[in-house]
Every structure is written in structure tokens, then in C-alpha cells.
């Protein structure tokens, strides 16, 4: 009886650990994907803004210099 109980506990622990690991991995992956998407969007927006500003500056400088 005692041996069976211990074996059951160990098996339960191992199964729990593995299930926990897998669930953690999946959750981590999903969270990573979402975070990556959001970061990508923000980075894209900022890059777009900066590029837009630079283009405006160059155009303004060009117009001011040559007109």
C-alpha cells in the first residue's frame, strides 16, 4: 500500500511537472507572439514617423535653398 502510494505520488508529480512545463511553454509562446506583434507595430509606427519627419526636413531644406 505504502509503496503504491509513493509511486503514485511520484508519477503524479512528474505528470504535473510535464503538463506545467508544456502549458508554460505554450503560454510563453503566445505571449511572445503577441508582445512581438505589438512591439513590431510600435516600432513600425515610430520608424514611419521619423522617416516622415526626415523627408519633410529634406524637402523643406531643398525648397528653402533652391526656391
C-alpha atoms as a PDB file:
ATOM      1  CA  UNK A   1       0.000   0.000   0.000  1.00  0.00           C
ATOM      2  CA  UNK A   2       2.684   2.476   1.090  1.00  0.00           C
ATOM      3  CA  UNK A   3       4.878   1.718  -1.930  1.00  0.00           C
ATOM      4  CA  UNK A   4       1.902   2.116  -4.245  1.00  0.00           C
ATOM      5  CA  UNK A   5       1.066   5.450  -2.687  1.00  0.00           C
ATOM      6  CA  UNK A   6       4.622   6.729  -3.070  1.00  0.00           C
ATOM      7  CA  UNK A   7       4.839   5.543  -6.666  1.00  0.00           C
ATOM      8  CA  UNK A   8       1.512   7.201  -7.385  1.00  0.00           C
ATOM      9  CA  UNK A   9       2.694  10.446  -5.846  1.00  0.00           C
ATOM     10  CA  UNK A  10       5.903  10.439  -7.870  1.00  0.00           C
ATOM     11  CA  UNK A  11       4.067   9.645 -11.091  1.00  0.00           C
ATOM     12  CA  UNK A  12       1.580  12.401 -10.316  1.00  0.00           C
ATOM     13  CA  UNK A  13       4.366  14.866  -9.623  1.00  0.00           C
ATOM     14  CA  UNK A  14       6.173  14.044 -12.854  1.00  0.00           C
ATOM     15  CA  UNK A  15       2.977  14.230 -14.914  1.00  0.00           C
ATOM     16  CA  UNK A  16       2.133  17.525 -13.236  1.00  0.00           C
ATOM     17  CA  UNK A  17       5.580  18.913 -13.933  1.00  0.00           C
ATOM     18  CA  UNK A  18       5.464  17.933 -17.590  1.00  0.00           C
ATOM     19  CA  UNK A  19       1.949  19.307 -18.054  1.00  0.00           C
ATOM     20  CA  UNK A  20       3.007  22.504 -16.306  1.00  0.00           C
ATOM     21  CA  UNK A  21       6.074  22.845 -18.493  1.00  0.00           C
ATOM     22  CA  UNK A  22       4.099  22.347 -21.698  1.00  0.00           C
ATOM     23  CA  UNK A  23       1.370  24.767 -20.612  1.00  0.00           C
ATOM     24  CA  UNK A  24       4.044  27.276 -19.636  1.00  0.00           C
ATOM     25  CA  UNK A  25       5.797  26.906 -22.966  1.00  0.00           C
ATOM     26  CA  UNK A  26       2.585  27.385 -24.939  1.00  0.00           C
ATOM     27  CA  UNK A  27       1.549  30.376 -22.843  1.00  0.00           C
ATOM     28  CA  UNK A  28       5.035  31.813 -23.256  1.00  0.00           C
ATOM     29  CA  UNK A  29       4.927  31.335 -26.999  1.00  0.00           C
ATOM     30  CA  UNK A  30       1.535  33.014 -27.324  1.00  0.00           C
ATOM     31  CA  UNK A  31       2.559  35.872 -25.049  1.00  0.00           C
ATOM     32  CA  UNK A  32       5.790  36.219 -27.018  1.00  0.00           C
ATOM     33  CA  UNK A  33       3.923  36.347 -30.300  1.00  0.00           C
ATOM     34  CA  UNK A  34       1.510  38.994 -29.058  1.00  0.00           C
ATOM     35  CA  UNK A  35       4.297  41.041 -27.492  1.00  0.00           C
ATOM     36  CA  UNK A  36       6.287  40.723 -30.721  1.00  0.00           C
ATOM     37  CA  UNK A  37       3.354  41.909 -32.792  1.00  0.00           C
ATOM     38  CA  UNK A  38       2.738  44.897 -30.549  1.00  0.00           C
ATOM     39  CA  UNK A  39       6.432  45.787 -30.435  1.00  0.00           C
ATOM     40  CA  UNK A  40       6.604  45.456 -34.218  1.00  0.00           C
ATOM     41  CA  UNK A  41       3.627  47.729 -34.684  1.00  0.00           C
ATOM     42  CA  UNK A  42       5.028  50.364 -32.342  1.00  0.00           C
ATOM     43  CA  UNK A  43       8.479  50.185 -33.919  1.00  0.00           C
ATOM     44  CA  UNK A  44       6.906  50.469 -37.365  1.00  0.00           C
ATOM     45  CA  UNK A  45       4.900  53.498 -36.339  1.00  0.00           C
ATOM     46  CA  UNK A  46       7.915  55.223 -34.808  1.00  0.00           C
ATOM     47  CA  UNK A  47      10.112  54.441 -37.803  1.00  0.00           C
ATOM     48  CA  UNK A  48       7.394  55.743 -40.107  1.00  0.00           C
ATOM     49  CA  UNK A  49       7.083  58.953 -38.137  1.00  0.00           C
ATOM     50  CA  UNK A  50      10.834  59.530 -38.064  1.00  0.00           C
ATOM     51  CA  UNK A  51      11.176  58.820 -41.776  1.00  0.00           C
ATOM     52  CA  UNK A  52       8.287  61.181 -42.469  1.00  0.00           C
ATOM     53  CA  UNK A  53       9.917  63.916 -40.418  1.00  0.00           C
ATOM     54  CA  UNK A  54      13.262  63.472 -42.145  1.00  0.00           C
ATOM     55  CA  UNK A  55      11.659  63.608 -45.581  1.00  0.00           C
ATOM     56  CA  UNK A  56       9.783  66.764 -44.584  1.00  0.00           C
ATOM     57  CA  UNK A  57      13.010  68.318 -43.331  1.00  0.00           C
ATOM     58  CA  UNK A  58      14.871  67.485 -46.538  1.00  0.00           C
ATOM     59  CA  UNK A  59      12.039  68.768 -48.712  1.00  0.00           C
ATOM     60  CA  UNK A  60      11.778  71.975 -46.696  1.00  0.00           C
ATOM     61  CA  UNK A  61      15.549  72.496 -46.834  1.00  0.00           C
ATOM     62  CA  UNK A  62      15.614  71.837 -50.569  1.00  0.00           C
ATOM     63  CA  UNK A  63      12.704  74.202 -51.195  1.00  0.00           C
ATOM     64  CA  UNK A  64      14.198  76.907 -48.976  1.00  0.00           C
ATOM     65  CA  UNK A  65      17.661  76.617 -50.552  1.00  0.00           C
ATOM     66  CA  UNK A  66      16.699  76.447 -54.218  1.00  0.00           C
ATOM     67  CA  UNK A  67      13.478  78.451 -54.414  1.00  0.00           C
END
